[in-house]
Coordinates of C-alpha atoms in Angstrom, one line a residue:
M1 CA -0.1 -0.1 -0.3
M2 CA 1.3 3.4 -0.7
V3 CA 1.2 6.7 1.5
D4 CA 1.6 9.9 0.0
G5 CA 3.7 8.2 -2.8
M6 CA 6.0 6.2 -0.5
P7 CA 5.8 2.5 0.1
D8 CA 5.0 1.5 4.1
G9 CA 8.1 -0.6 3.9
V10 CA 10.5 2.3 3.0
R11 CA 9.0 4.8 5.7
V12 CA 9.5 2.3 8.6
A13 CA 13.2 1.5 7.4
I14 CA 13.6 5.3 7.8
L15 CA 12.5 5.3 11.4
L16 CA 14.4 2.6 12.6
T17 CA 17.4 4.1 10.8
A18 CA 17.1 7.5 12.6
L19 CA 16.1 5.4 16.2
V20 CA 19.3 3.4 15.8
A21 CA 21.5 6.6 15.1
G22 CA 20.1 8.2 18.1
A23 CA 20.7 5.3 20.4
T24 CA 24.2 4.8 19.5
G25 CA 25.0 8.5 19.5
T26 CA 26.3 8.9 16.1
V27 CA 24.9 12.5 16.1
T28 CA 28.0 14.7 16.4
A29 CA 27.6 17.2 19.1
A30 CA 28.6 20.9 19.0
P31 CA 32.1 21.9 20.3
A32 CA 32.2 23.1 24.0
A33 CA 32.4 27.1 24.2
D34 CA 35.4 27.3 25.9
V35 CA 37.4 25.9 23.4
S36 CA 39.7 28.4 21.5
P37 CA 38.8 28.2 17.3
M38 CA 42.6 27.7 16.6
T39 CA 43.3 25.1 19.4
E40 CA 40.4 23.6 18.0
T41 CA 41.8 23.4 14.4
L42 CA 45.4 22.4 15.5
R43 CA 43.7 19.4 17.4
K44 CA 41.9 18.5 14.4
E45 CA 45.2 18.5 12.5
G46 CA 46.5 16.7 15.0
I47 CA 49.1 19.1 16.2
H48 CA 49.8 19.9 19.9
W49 CA 50.0 23.8 20.7
P50 CA 52.6 23.9 23.9
G51 CA 51.4 27.4 24.9
E52 CA 47.9 25.4 26.0
D53 CA 46.6 26.3 29.7
G54 CA 48.2 29.9 30.1
K55 CA 51.8 28.5 29.6
R56 CA 54.2 31.1 28.3
L57 CA 56.5 30.0 25.4
E58 CA 60.0 31.3 25.2
V59 CA 61.1 31.5 21.5
S60 CA 64.6 32.1 20.4
L61 CA 65.2 34.4 17.4
G62 CA 68.4 34.9 15.2
V63 CA 69.0 36.5 11.7
Y64 CA 71.8 35.9 9.5
L65 CA 72.8 38.4 6.5
I66 CA 73.5 36.6 3.3
D67 CA 73.7 39.5 0.9
F68 CA 72.0 42.7 -0.2
A69 CA 70.9 43.1 -3.9
R70 CA 70.8 46.9 -3.7
I71 CA 69.6 49.8 -1.5
N72 CA 67.1 52.4 -3.1
L73 CA 67.6 56.0 -1.4
R74 CA 64.7 57.3 -3.2
E75 CA 62.3 54.4 -2.0
E76 CA 64.1 54.5 1.0
S77 CA 64.3 50.6 0.8
F78 CA 66.7 47.6 0.8
D79 CA 66.7 44.3 -0.9
M80 CA 68.1 41.8 1.5
A81 CA 68.5 37.8 1.5
G82 CA 68.9 36.0 4.9
Y83 CA 68.6 33.3 7.4
L84 CA 65.7 33.5 10.2
D85 CA 66.4 30.8 12.9
V86 CA 63.9 30.3 15.0
S87 CA 63.9 27.6 18.3
W88 CA 61.5 26.8 21.0
T89 CA 60.9 24.2 23.6
D90 CA 57.7 22.2 22.8
P91 CA 57.1 19.5 26.0
G92 CA 54.7 17.7 24.4
L93 CA 57.7 16.3 21.8
A94 CA 59.8 15.2 24.4
L95 CA 60.7 11.9 24.7
K96 CA 60.3 9.9 27.8
E97 CA 63.5 8.2 29.5
G98 CA 63.5 4.8 28.0
E99 CA 62.7 6.2 24.3
R100 CA 65.2 8.7 24.1
H101 CA 68.3 8.0 21.7
G102 CA 70.4 11.1 21.1
K103 CA 69.5 11.7 17.5
P104 CA 67.4 14.8 16.5
R105 CA 64.1 13.9 15.0
R106 CA 62.9 15.8 11.6
Y107 CA 59.7 17.1 10.7
R108 CA 58.3 18.6 7.7
P109 CA 56.5 22.3 8.2
G110 CA 52.8 21.5 9.0
Q111 CA 53.4 18.2 11.1
V112 CA 54.0 20.0 14.4
W113 CA 53.7 23.3 15.9
T114 CA 55.8 26.4 14.8
P115 CA 55.5 29.8 15.9
A116 CA 53.4 32.4 13.3
L117 CA 56.1 35.3 12.6
E118 CA 56.0 37.9 9.9
F119 CA 58.4 40.8 8.8
V120 CA 56.7 43.7 9.7
N121 CA 58.6 46.4 7.6
A122 CA 58.4 44.1 4.4
V123 CA 57.1 46.1 1.3
E124 CA 55.0 43.2 0.1
Q125 CA 54.8 39.5 1.1
V126 CA 58.1 37.9 1.7
L127 CA 59.4 35.5 -0.6
A128 CA 60.4 32.3 1.6
E129 CA 62.8 30.5 -1.0
R130 CA 63.2 27.9 1.4
E131 CA 61.2 26.7 4.7
G132 CA 63.3 24.3 6.3
D133 CA 62.7 21.4 8.4
I134 CA 62.1 21.2 12.2
Y135 CA 64.7 19.0 14.0
V136 CA 63.4 18.2 17.6
D137 CA 66.0 16.6 20.3
D138 CA 65.0 14.3 23.0
Q139 CA 64.3 17.2 25.6
G140 CA 61.6 18.8 22.9
H141 CA 63.9 21.7 21.9
A142 CA 62.8 22.7 18.3
T143 CA 64.8 24.7 15.9
Q144 CA 63.9 25.5 12.3
R145 CA 65.8 27.8 9.7
V146 CA 63.9 29.8 7.0
R147 CA 65.9 31.6 3.8
F148 CA 64.1 34.6 3.0
S149 CA 65.0 37.6 0.3
H150 CA 62.8 40.5 -0.3
K151 CA 62.6 44.5 -0.2
F152 CA 62.0 46.0 3.5
Q153 CA 61.3 49.8 4.4
S154 CA 63.6 51.5 6.6
Q155 CA 63.6 55.4 7.1
F156 CA 67.1 57.0 6.3
D157 CA 68.7 60.0 8.1
L158 CA 70.5 61.9 5.4
R159 CA 71.6 65.1 6.9
K160 CA 75.4 64.2 6.3
F161 CA 74.7 62.9 2.7
P162 CA 77.1 61.9 1.0
F163 CA 79.2 61.5 4.4
D164 CA 76.2 59.7 6.0
R165 CA 76.0 56.3 7.7
Q166 CA 72.7 54.4 8.1
T167 CA 71.0 51.8 9.9
L168 CA 69.4 49.0 8.0
T169 CA 66.5 47.2 10.0
V170 CA 64.4 44.0 9.4
V171 CA 61.6 43.7 12.3
V172 CA 60.1 40.3 13.0
A173 CA 57.3 40.0 15.0
P174 CA 54.4 37.2 16.0
F175 CA 51.3 37.7 13.9
D176 CA 48.9 35.2 15.5
P177 CA 46.3 35.6 18.1
F178 CA 48.2 34.2 21.0
A179 CA 51.5 36.3 20.3
R180 CA 51.1 37.7 24.1
D181 CA 52.0 34.1 25.1
L182 CA 55.1 34.1 23.1
D183 CA 58.7 35.4 25.0
L184 CA 61.1 36.6 22.4
R185 CA 64.6 36.1 23.1
V186 CA 68.0 36.9 21.0
D187 CA 69.7 33.9 19.9
E188 CA 73.2 35.8 19.9
E189 CA 75.0 32.6 18.4
R190 CA 72.6 32.8 15.2
V191 CA 72.8 36.5 14.7
G192 CA 75.6 37.8 11.9
K193 CA 76.6 37.8 8.4
L194 CA 78.5 36.4 5.7
S195 CA 82.1 38.1 4.9
D196 CA 81.0 38.5 1.4
A197 CA 78.2 40.3 2.0
S198 CA 78.1 43.7 0.0
V199 CA 76.3 46.2 -1.6
T200 CA 77.2 48.9 -4.3
D201 CA 78.4 52.3 -2.6
W202 CA 78.4 51.1 0.4
E203 CA 80.7 49.5 3.5
V204 CA 78.7 46.7 5.4
G205 CA 79.9 47.2 9.2
Q206 CA 78.3 45.5 12.2
V207 CA 75.1 43.8 12.5
G208 CA 73.3 43.1 15.7
A209 CA 69.8 42.2 17.3
R210 CA 67.6 43.3 20.1
I211 CA 64.0 42.8 21.4
E212 CA 62.0 45.8 21.6
R213 CA 58.7 46.3 23.4
R214 CA 56.6 49.4 22.1
P215 CA 55.9 51.9 24.9
G216 CA 52.7 51.4 26.7
E217 CA 52.2 48.0 25.0
I218 CA 51.5 45.1 27.5
R219 CA 53.8 42.2 28.2
G220 CA 54.5 39.9 25.4
D221 CA 53.6 42.2 22.2
E222 CA 57.3 42.4 21.7
R223 CA 59.3 42.2 18.3
L224 CA 62.9 41.4 17.1
L225 CA 65.1 44.4 15.4
F226 CA 68.0 42.9 13.5
E227 CA 70.2 46.0 12.4
V228 CA 72.8 46.6 9.9
K229 CA 75.3 49.2 9.9
I230 CA 76.3 50.8 6.7
T231 CA 78.9 53.3 5.8
R232 CA 78.3 55.4 2.4
R233 CA 81.3 55.2 -0.1
S234 CA 81.2 58.8 -0.8
T235 CA 84.2 59.0 -3.3
F236 CA 81.9 59.5 -6.4
Y237 CA 80.2 62.7 -5.0
V238 CA 83.2 64.0 -3.8
W239 CA 85.2 63.8 -7.1
R240 CA 81.9 64.1 -9.9
V241 CA 79.7 66.5 -7.9
L242 CA 81.5 68.4 -5.0
L243 CA 85.3 69.0 -6.5
P244 CA 83.5 70.1 -10.0
M245 CA 81.4 72.7 -8.3
T246 CA 84.2 73.9 -6.3
L247 CA 86.3 74.2 -9.8
L248 CA 83.3 76.5 -11.0
V249 CA 82.8 78.8 -8.1
M250 CA 86.6 79.3 -8.2
T251 CA 86.7 79.9 -12.1
T252 CA 84.1 82.8 -11.8
W253 CA 86.7 84.9 -9.6
L254 CA 88.7 85.1 -12.5
V255 CA 86.1 88.2 -13.8
F256 CA 88.3 90.3 -10.9
W257 CA 91.2 90.3 -13.0
F258 CA 89.4 91.2 -16.1
D259 CA 89.4 94.8 -17.5
V260 CA 86.7 96.9 -15.1
T261 CA 85.4 98.9 -18.3
I262 CA 84.2 95.6 -20.2
L263 CA 80.8 94.6 -18.3
Q264 CA 79.5 92.2 -20.9
P265 CA 82.2 89.6 -20.9
Q266 CA 82.1 89.7 -16.8
V267 CA 78.3 89.0 -16.7
S268 CA 78.2 86.4 -19.0
T269 CA 81.4 84.4 -17.7
G270 CA 79.1 84.4 -14.3
L271 CA 75.5 83.4 -15.8
A272 CA 77.1 80.5 -18.0
I273 CA 78.9 78.9 -14.7
L274 CA 75.7 79.6 -12.9
L275 CA 74.0 77.4 -15.7
S276 CA 76.3 74.5 -15.6
L277 CA 75.8 74.5 -11.7
V278 CA 72.4 73.8 -12.3
T279 CA 73.2 70.2 -14.2
F280 CA 75.0 69.1 -11.4
T281 CA 72.1 69.3 -9.0
Y282 CA 70.2 66.9 -11.3
A283 CA 72.9 64.0 -10.6
V284 CA 72.0 64.5 -6.8
D285 CA 68.0 64.8 -7.2
F286 CA 67.3 61.8 -9.2
S287 CA 68.7 59.5 -6.2
L288 CA 67.6 61.4 -3.2
P289 CA 64.0 61.3 -1.5
K290 CA 62.0 64.0 -0.9
V291 CA 62.9 64.9 2.2
A292 CA 61.8 68.0 4.8
Y293 CA 65.4 69.0 5.8
L294 CA 68.6 70.0 3.7
T295 CA 71.4 67.6 3.3
F296 CA 75.1 68.7 3.3
I297 CA 75.0 68.5 -0.5
D298 CA 72.3 70.9 -0.5
R299 CA 73.7 73.5 1.8
Y300 CA 77.0 73.0 -0.3
T301 CA 75.1 73.7 -3.8
L302 CA 73.0 76.5 -2.4
S303 CA 76.5 78.2 -0.7
A304 CA 77.9 77.8 -4.4
F305 CA 75.0 79.1 -6.0
S306 CA 74.9 82.2 -3.6
F307 CA 78.5 83.0 -4.6
V308 CA 78.3 82.6 -8.1
L309 CA 75.4 85.1 -7.9
A310 CA 77.5 87.4 -5.7
V311 CA 79.9 87.7 -8.4
I312 CA 77.6 88.4 -10.7
F313 CA 76.0 91.0 -8.5
A314 CA 79.8 92.4 -7.7
V315 CA 80.8 92.9 -11.2
S316 CA 77.3 95.1 -12.0
T317 CA 78.2 97.3 -8.9
L318 CA 81.9 97.9 -10.2
H319 CA 80.6 98.9 -13.2
V320 CA 78.3 101.4 -11.7
I321 CA 81.2 102.6 -9.5
F322 CA 83.4 102.8 -12.7
K323 CA 80.8 105.1 -14.4
K324 CA 79.8 107.3 -11.2
K325 CA 83.3 107.2 -9.5
G326 CA 85.7 106.5 -12.3
P327 CA 88.2 103.8 -12.5
D328 CA 90.5 104.4 -9.7
A329 CA 87.7 103.9 -7.5
A330 CA 86.6 100.9 -9.4
L331 CA 90.0 99.1 -9.4
R332 CA 90.5 99.4 -5.6
I333 CA 87.2 97.7 -5.0
Q334 CA 88.2 95.2 -7.6
H335 CA 91.8 94.1 -6.2
R336 CA 89.9 93.3 -2.5
A337 CA 87.2 91.3 -4.2
R338 CA 90.0 89.3 -5.5
W339 CA 90.9 87.7 -1.9
A340 CA 87.7 88.8 -0.1
F341 CA 85.5 86.0 -2.5
P342 CA 87.9 83.2 -1.8
L343 CA 88.0 83.9 1.9
A344 CA 84.1 84.1 2.5
F345 CA 83.7 81.0 0.4
L346 CA 86.2 79.3 2.4
S347 CA 84.6 80.5 5.7
V348 CA 81.1 79.5 4.8
I349 CA 81.8 76.0 3.2
G350 CA 83.8 75.2 6.5
T351 CA 81.0 76.4 8.6
V352 CA 78.5 74.4 6.4
A353 CA 80.6 71.4 6.9
I354 CA 80.7 71.9 10.8
L355 CA 77.2 72.3 11.0
S356 CA 76.1 69.6 8.8
L357 CA 78.9 66.9 9.8
W358 CA 79.1 67.1 13.5

């Protein structure tokens, strides 16, 4: 017999199946409300998180510099390749007394819990060229090495340019919800640089690392700062920019040996040199960012421009004096200007160097 288009036998079978399922408890219960989403996820994946039950986990970090690709002043960034070494102790991975064999065990990433870290000042997502395996000893001490290569943002202080020194910084910090349960430490043995590490136009100096806790933040909100000291090779700017600019300024002083009665060659010489100075500024402008302060080379350039303009005004004034008071008065001032301008230029440049470089 059919009931609502379904045979009685089928309906009875469905009811019996539901009753059996309820009796045997095959219906899955909802997870407890006090289980955190991340912990539940790790349990489903079979991964033990060592920071459960309010335990604090000490994580040691080290960064090793391999090499630089370039340093971009205009973007205030640098491209760097290196190793990030991470180590921690997971009690859940420790072996019992009778199971210890003295050899490290090797796990693939994802098989055991690892600290979730990020490069805070990376311009884009960091390219991990190789994420190493995790090695665990008998006591549960785990270590992992990750090779990375990417562009990082770092603020430069260019007030002494081109005789400046910079500190390039790579910032590493936790980003998972349990970051405040991690205590970061510096692994001094794993902080260093390759002896062949170099970058164009710079001398690579000392490297170091420290843990920084931002003011006003609670305990545990820490980050690692890996710092590299670099010093600029200023030879190019000295011989290709500063020296030619100085020689151009000195050339303008020759007008004080011209005939005081002839104005046109004196003024045209000064204007030609002034235009030549403009071309040297482009060699610097395209390599520097638009900073809100003057660098040493900016002050030097402004001083050079000022002295060339002063020479043009001086010869114009000499011509006016010649017209009004005669050649003798103009020659007396011209003779004094031959020594006054060089001495004044040296005094101004010396003052600029002291104020900018010390």
